[in-house]
Amino acid sequence: MPQPSDRPDGSAGDELMQEAMDAMERLARRLILEYPIVQRWEQPADVVQEAMIRLQRALRDVQVESRLHFFRLAAMQIRRTLIDMARRHSAQTSMAANHGTGDVAREALQR
């Protein structure tokens, strides 16, 4: 797996992160469809932004063994972000609490 130190300018790490962001964007666009309440209030880019922050935190504690491991970790952060966003938007105090997608959100969380 490319390490930031593989190139003198550290661009290997930048390339991997850009590739990860592109893959996370594609995954977020696909998975957000399973969470209608999130889809109503958030854009895939919002999901990716929050998931990328989570991924960077996770990378502090995890020794990445391969590209596959890295991308699985990124996908897990997308899923966790979507679940947390669905919980936030279905909470009684959220803006979404009084909108018609509330029942759909509860159903999505029960899956």
Short mmCIF file of N, CA and C in Angstrom, two decimals:
data_model
loop_
_atom_site.label_atom_id
_atom_site.label_comp_id
_atom_site.label_asym_id
_atom_site.label_seq_id
_atom_site.Cartn_x
_atom_site.Cartn_y
_atom_site.Cartn_z
N MET A 1 0.84 -1.18 0.00
CA MET A 1 0.00 0.00 0.00
C MET A 1 0.88 1.24 0.00
N PRO A 2 0.56 2.24 -0.82
CA PRO A 2 1.38 3.45 -0.85
C PRO A 2 1.38 4.14 0.51
N GLN A 3 2.52 4.57 0.92
CA GLN A 3 2.66 5.33 2.15
C GLN A 3 3.06 6.75 1.76
N PRO A 4 2.69 7.74 2.57
CA PRO A 4 3.08 9.11 2.25
C PRO A 4 4.57 9.27 2.04
N SER A 5 5.36 8.40 2.66
CA SER A 5 6.81 8.51 2.53
C SER A 5 7.34 7.86 1.26
N ASP A 6 6.49 7.21 0.46
CA ASP A 6 6.92 6.54 -0.76
C ASP A 6 7.47 7.52 -1.79
N ARG A 7 7.02 8.74 -1.73
CA ARG A 7 7.50 9.76 -2.67
C ARG A 7 8.03 10.93 -1.86
N PRO A 8 9.05 11.59 -2.37
CA PRO A 8 9.65 12.69 -1.62
C PRO A 8 8.65 13.80 -1.26
N ASP A 9 7.68 14.03 -2.14
CA ASP A 9 6.72 15.11 -1.88
C ASP A 9 5.49 14.63 -1.11
N GLY A 10 5.42 13.34 -0.74
CA GLY A 10 4.28 12.82 0.02
C GLY A 10 3.02 12.67 -0.80
N SER A 11 3.11 12.73 -2.12
CA SER A 11 1.91 12.70 -2.96
C SER A 11 1.22 11.35 -3.00
N ALA A 12 1.90 10.27 -2.62
CA ALA A 12 1.25 8.95 -2.61
C ALA A 12 0.08 8.94 -1.64
N GLY A 13 0.28 9.54 -0.47
CA GLY A 13 -0.81 9.63 0.51
C GLY A 13 -1.94 10.50 0.01
N ASP A 14 -1.61 11.59 -0.67
CA ASP A 14 -2.63 12.47 -1.23
C ASP A 14 -3.44 11.74 -2.30
N GLU A 15 -2.75 10.98 -3.14
CA GLU A 15 -3.45 10.24 -4.20
C GLU A 15 -4.39 9.19 -3.61
N LEU A 16 -3.93 8.51 -2.56
CA LEU A 16 -4.77 7.50 -1.92
C LEU A 16 -6.00 8.15 -1.29
N MET A 17 -5.82 9.28 -0.63
CA MET A 17 -6.95 9.96 -0.01
C MET A 17 -7.93 10.46 -1.07
N GLN A 18 -7.44 10.95 -2.20
CA GLN A 18 -8.34 11.39 -3.27
C GLN A 18 -9.10 10.21 -3.84
N GLU A 19 -8.41 9.10 -4.03
CA GLU A 19 -9.07 7.88 -4.51
C GLU A 19 -10.12 7.42 -3.51
N ALA A 20 -9.79 7.51 -2.23
CA ALA A 20 -10.75 7.13 -1.18
C ALA A 20 -11.96 8.05 -1.21
N MET A 21 -11.74 9.35 -1.36
CA MET A 21 -12.87 10.28 -1.40
C MET A 21 -13.78 9.99 -2.58
N ASP A 22 -13.20 9.69 -3.73
CA ASP A 22 -14.00 9.36 -4.91
C ASP A 22 -14.82 8.09 -4.68
N ALA A 23 -14.18 7.08 -4.11
CA ALA A 23 -14.89 5.82 -3.83
C ALA A 23 -15.97 6.04 -2.77
N MET A 24 -15.67 6.85 -1.77
CA MET A 24 -16.65 7.13 -0.72
C MET A 24 -17.84 7.90 -1.28
N GLU A 25 -17.59 8.80 -2.20
CA GLU A 25 -18.67 9.56 -2.84
C GLU A 25 -19.60 8.61 -3.60
N ARG A 26 -19.03 7.69 -4.35
CA ARG A 26 -19.85 6.72 -5.09
C ARG A 26 -20.66 5.85 -4.14
N LEU A 27 -20.02 5.40 -3.08
CA LEU A 27 -20.71 4.56 -2.10
C LEU A 27 -21.81 5.34 -1.39
N ALA A 28 -21.52 6.57 -1.01
CA ALA A 28 -22.52 7.40 -0.33
C ALA A 28 -23.73 7.64 -1.22
N ARG A 29 -23.51 7.89 -2.50
CA ARG A 29 -24.62 8.10 -3.44
C ARG A 29 -25.52 6.87 -3.52
N ARG A 30 -24.90 5.69 -3.44
CA ARG A 30 -25.67 4.46 -3.52
C ARG A 30 -26.38 4.15 -2.20
N LEU A 31 -25.66 4.26 -1.09
CA LEU A 31 -26.22 3.86 0.20
C LEU A 31 -27.23 4.85 0.76
N ILE A 32 -27.12 6.12 0.40
CA ILE A 32 -28.05 7.11 0.93
C ILE A 32 -29.49 6.80 0.51
N LEU A 33 -29.63 6.07 -0.58
CA LEU A 33 -30.97 5.69 -1.06
C LEU A 33 -31.67 4.76 -0.07
N GLU A 34 -30.92 4.07 0.77
CA GLU A 34 -31.49 3.18 1.78
C GLU A 34 -31.93 3.94 3.03
N TYR A 35 -31.63 5.21 3.10
CA TYR A 35 -31.95 6.05 4.25
C TYR A 35 -32.71 7.29 3.78
N PRO A 36 -34.01 7.15 3.49
CA PRO A 36 -34.77 8.28 2.92
C PRO A 36 -34.73 9.55 3.77
N ILE A 37 -34.74 9.38 5.09
CA ILE A 37 -34.71 10.59 5.92
C ILE A 37 -33.38 11.32 5.79
N VAL A 38 -32.31 10.59 5.63
CA VAL A 38 -31.00 11.22 5.42
C VAL A 38 -30.97 11.85 4.03
N GLN A 39 -31.49 11.14 3.06
CA GLN A 39 -31.51 11.65 1.69
C GLN A 39 -32.30 12.95 1.60
N ARG A 40 -33.34 13.07 2.43
CA ARG A 40 -34.15 14.28 2.40
C ARG A 40 -33.39 15.50 2.92
N TRP A 41 -32.55 15.29 3.91
CA TRP A 41 -31.90 16.41 4.59
C TRP A 41 -30.42 16.59 4.28
N GLU A 42 -29.79 15.58 3.74
CA GLU A 42 -28.34 15.63 3.51
C GLU A 42 -28.02 15.29 2.06
N GLN A 43 -26.88 15.73 1.61
CA GLN A 43 -26.35 15.39 0.29
C GLN A 43 -25.27 14.32 0.47
N PRO A 44 -25.00 13.52 -0.56
CA PRO A 44 -23.91 12.55 -0.44
C PRO A 44 -22.58 13.20 -0.04
N ALA A 45 -22.33 14.40 -0.51
CA ALA A 45 -21.09 15.10 -0.14
C ALA A 45 -21.02 15.36 1.36
N ASP A 46 -22.18 15.63 2.00
CA ASP A 46 -22.21 15.82 3.44
C ASP A 46 -21.83 14.54 4.17
N VAL A 47 -22.35 13.43 3.66
CA VAL A 47 -22.04 12.12 4.24
C VAL A 47 -20.54 11.85 4.11
N VAL A 48 -20.00 12.11 2.94
CA VAL A 48 -18.57 11.86 2.69
C VAL A 48 -17.71 12.74 3.59
N GLN A 49 -18.08 13.99 3.74
CA GLN A 49 -17.28 14.90 4.56
C GLN A 49 -17.21 14.40 6.01
N GLU A 50 -18.35 14.04 6.57
CA GLU A 50 -18.36 13.54 7.95
C GLU A 50 -17.63 12.20 8.05
N ALA A 51 -17.84 11.33 7.06
CA ALA A 51 -17.18 10.02 7.08
C ALA A 51 -15.66 10.17 6.92
N MET A 52 -15.22 11.14 6.16
CA MET A 52 -13.78 11.35 5.98
C MET A 52 -13.14 11.78 7.29
N ILE A 53 -13.82 12.60 8.06
CA ILE A 53 -13.31 12.99 9.38
C ILE A 53 -13.19 11.75 10.27
N ARG A 54 -14.22 10.91 10.24
CA ARG A 54 -14.19 9.67 11.02
C ARG A 54 -13.05 8.76 10.55
N LEU A 55 -12.86 8.68 9.24
CA LEU A 55 -11.80 7.84 8.69
C LEU A 55 -10.43 8.32 9.15
N GLN A 56 -10.21 9.62 9.12
CA GLN A 56 -8.92 10.15 9.56
C GLN A 56 -8.67 9.85 11.03
N ARG A 57 -9.73 9.92 11.85
CA ARG A 57 -9.58 9.56 13.27
C ARG A 57 -9.28 8.08 13.42
N ALA A 58 -9.98 7.25 12.65
CA ALA A 58 -9.77 5.80 12.73
C ALA A 58 -8.35 5.43 12.32
N LEU A 59 -7.81 6.13 11.34
CA LEU A 59 -6.47 5.82 10.86
C LEU A 59 -5.39 6.07 11.91
N ARG A 60 -5.70 6.89 12.91
CA ARG A 60 -4.75 7.11 14.01
C ARG A 60 -4.58 5.85 14.86
N ASP A 61 -5.65 5.05 14.94
CA ASP A 61 -5.67 3.90 15.83
C ASP A 61 -5.51 2.55 15.13
N VAL A 62 -5.62 2.54 13.81
CA VAL A 62 -5.62 1.28 13.07
C VAL A 62 -4.39 1.20 12.18
N GLN A 63 -3.76 0.05 12.18
CA GLN A 63 -2.66 -0.21 11.25
C GLN A 63 -3.27 -0.80 9.98
N VAL A 64 -3.27 -0.04 8.91
CA VAL A 64 -3.87 -0.48 7.65
C VAL A 64 -2.93 -1.50 7.00
N GLU A 65 -3.50 -2.65 6.67
CA GLU A 65 -2.69 -3.76 6.16
C GLU A 65 -2.64 -3.82 4.64
N SER A 66 -3.64 -3.25 3.97
CA SER A 66 -3.69 -3.33 2.50
C SER A 66 -4.65 -2.26 1.98
N ARG A 67 -4.67 -2.10 0.67
CA ARG A 67 -5.63 -1.18 0.06
C ARG A 67 -7.05 -1.63 0.35
N LEU A 68 -7.28 -2.95 0.26
CA LEU A 68 -8.60 -3.49 0.53
C LEU A 68 -9.03 -3.16 1.96
N HIS A 69 -8.14 -3.34 2.91
CA HIS A 69 -8.42 -3.02 4.30
C HIS A 69 -8.77 -1.53 4.44
N PHE A 70 -8.00 -0.69 3.78
CA PHE A 70 -8.24 0.76 3.82
C PHE A 70 -9.63 1.10 3.29
N PHE A 71 -9.98 0.53 2.14
CA PHE A 71 -11.27 0.86 1.54
C PHE A 71 -12.44 0.25 2.32
N ARG A 72 -12.22 -0.88 2.95
CA ARG A 72 -13.27 -1.44 3.83
C ARG A 72 -13.47 -0.54 5.04
N LEU A 73 -12.39 -0.03 5.57
CA LEU A 73 -12.48 0.91 6.70
C LEU A 73 -13.24 2.17 6.27
N ALA A 74 -12.96 2.66 5.08
CA ALA A 74 -13.67 3.84 4.56
C ALA A 74 -15.16 3.54 4.39
N ALA A 75 -15.50 2.37 3.86
CA ALA A 75 -16.90 1.99 3.66
C ALA A 75 -17.62 1.88 5.00
N MET A 76 -16.94 1.35 6.00
CA MET A 76 -17.54 1.24 7.33
C MET A 76 -17.86 2.62 7.89
N GLN A 77 -17.00 3.59 7.63
CA GLN A 77 -17.25 4.95 8.12
C GLN A 77 -18.46 5.57 7.41
N ILE A 78 -18.65 5.28 6.13
CA ILE A 78 -19.83 5.76 5.41
C ILE A 78 -21.08 5.18 6.06
N ARG A 79 -21.09 3.88 6.30
CA ARG A 79 -22.26 3.23 6.90
C ARG A 79 -22.56 3.81 8.28
N ARG A 80 -21.53 3.95 9.10
CA ARG A 80 -21.73 4.51 10.45
C ARG A 80 -22.26 5.93 10.38
N THR A 81 -21.75 6.70 9.45
CA THR A 81 -22.21 8.08 9.29
C THR A 81 -23.68 8.12 8.90
N LEU A 82 -24.08 7.28 7.95
CA LEU A 82 -25.48 7.24 7.53
C LEU A 82 -26.39 6.83 8.68
N ILE A 83 -25.99 5.85 9.46
CA ILE A 83 -26.80 5.41 10.60
C ILE A 83 -26.92 6.54 11.61
N ASP A 84 -25.81 7.21 11.93
CA ASP A 84 -25.86 8.31 12.89
C ASP A 84 -26.71 9.47 12.37
N MET A 85 -26.61 9.77 11.09
CA MET A 85 -27.44 10.83 10.51
C MET A 85 -28.91 10.46 10.57
N ALA A 86 -29.24 9.21 10.29
CA ALA A 86 -30.63 8.76 10.36
C ALA A 86 -31.15 8.90 11.79
N ARG A 87 -30.34 8.55 12.75
CA ARG A 87 -30.75 8.69 14.16
C ARG A 87 -30.96 10.16 14.50
N ARG A 88 -30.03 11.01 14.07
CA ARG A 88 -30.16 12.44 14.36
C ARG A 88 -31.43 13.02 13.77
N HIS A 89 -31.71 12.66 12.53
CA HIS A 89 -32.86 13.25 11.85
C HIS A 89 -34.18 12.63 12.30
N SER A 90 -34.15 11.48 12.95
CA SER A 90 -35.40 10.89 13.42
C SER A 90 -35.64 11.17 14.90
N ALA A 91 -34.72 11.89 15.54
CA ALA A 91 -34.89 12.24 16.95
C ALA A 91 -36.06 13.20 17.12
N GLN A 92 -36.69 13.16 18.26
CA GLN A 92 -37.85 14.01 18.53
C GLN A 92 -37.53 15.49 18.44
N THR A 93 -36.30 15.86 18.71
CA THR A 93 -35.93 17.28 18.70
C THR A 93 -35.37 17.75 17.36
N SER A 94 -35.31 16.88 16.37
CA SER A 94 -34.74 17.28 15.09
C SER A 94 -35.76 18.03 14.23
N MET A 95 -35.25 18.73 13.22
CA MET A 95 -36.14 19.43 12.28
C MET A 95 -37.03 18.44 11.54
N ALA A 96 -36.56 17.22 11.37
CA ALA A 96 -37.30 16.21 10.63
C ALA A 96 -38.40 15.56 11.45
N ALA A 97 -38.46 15.83 12.75
CA ALA A 97 -39.41 15.15 13.63
C ALA A 97 -40.86 15.35 13.20
N ASN A 98 -41.17 16.49 12.62
CA ASN A 98 -42.55 16.79 12.25
C ASN A 98 -42.80 16.67 10.76
N HIS A 99 -41.94 15.96 10.06
CA HIS A 99 -42.11 15.76 8.62
C HIS A 99 -42.50 14.32 8.34
N GLY A 100 -43.10 14.10 7.20
CA GLY A 100 -43.64 12.80 6.84
C GLY A 100 -42.63 11.68 6.70
N THR A 101 -41.35 11.99 6.64
CA THR A 101 -40.36 10.93 6.47
C THR A 101 -40.02 10.27 7.80
N GLY A 102 -40.61 10.71 8.89
CA GLY A 102 -40.29 10.15 10.20
C GLY A 102 -40.54 8.66 10.29
N ASP A 103 -41.67 8.18 9.76
CA ASP A 103 -41.96 6.75 9.80
C ASP A 103 -40.97 5.97 8.96
N VAL A 104 -40.59 6.52 7.84
CA VAL A 104 -39.62 5.86 6.97
C VAL A 104 -38.28 5.73 7.69
N ALA A 105 -37.91 6.76 8.44
CA ALA A 105 -36.63 6.73 9.16
C ALA A 105 -36.64 5.65 10.22
N ARG A 106 -37.73 5.55 10.95
CA ARG A 106 -37.80 4.52 11.98
C ARG A 106 -37.70 3.12 11.37
N GLU A 107 -38.34 2.94 10.23
CA GLU A 107 -38.26 1.64 9.54
C GLU A 107 -36.83 1.35 9.11
N ALA A 108 -36.12 2.36 8.61
CA ALA A 108 -34.74 2.17 8.17
C ALA A 108 -33.84 1.79 9.33
N LEU A 109 -34.08 2.38 10.49
CA LEU A 109 -33.25 2.08 11.66
C LEU A 109 -33.53 0.69 12.21
N GLN A 110 -34.71 0.15 11.95
CA GLN A 110 -35.05 -1.19 12.44
C GLN A 110 -34.46 -2.29 11.58
N ARG A 111 -33.93 -1.96 10.42
CA ARG A 111 -33.33 -2.98 9.53
C ARG A 111 -32.08 -3.55 10.10
#
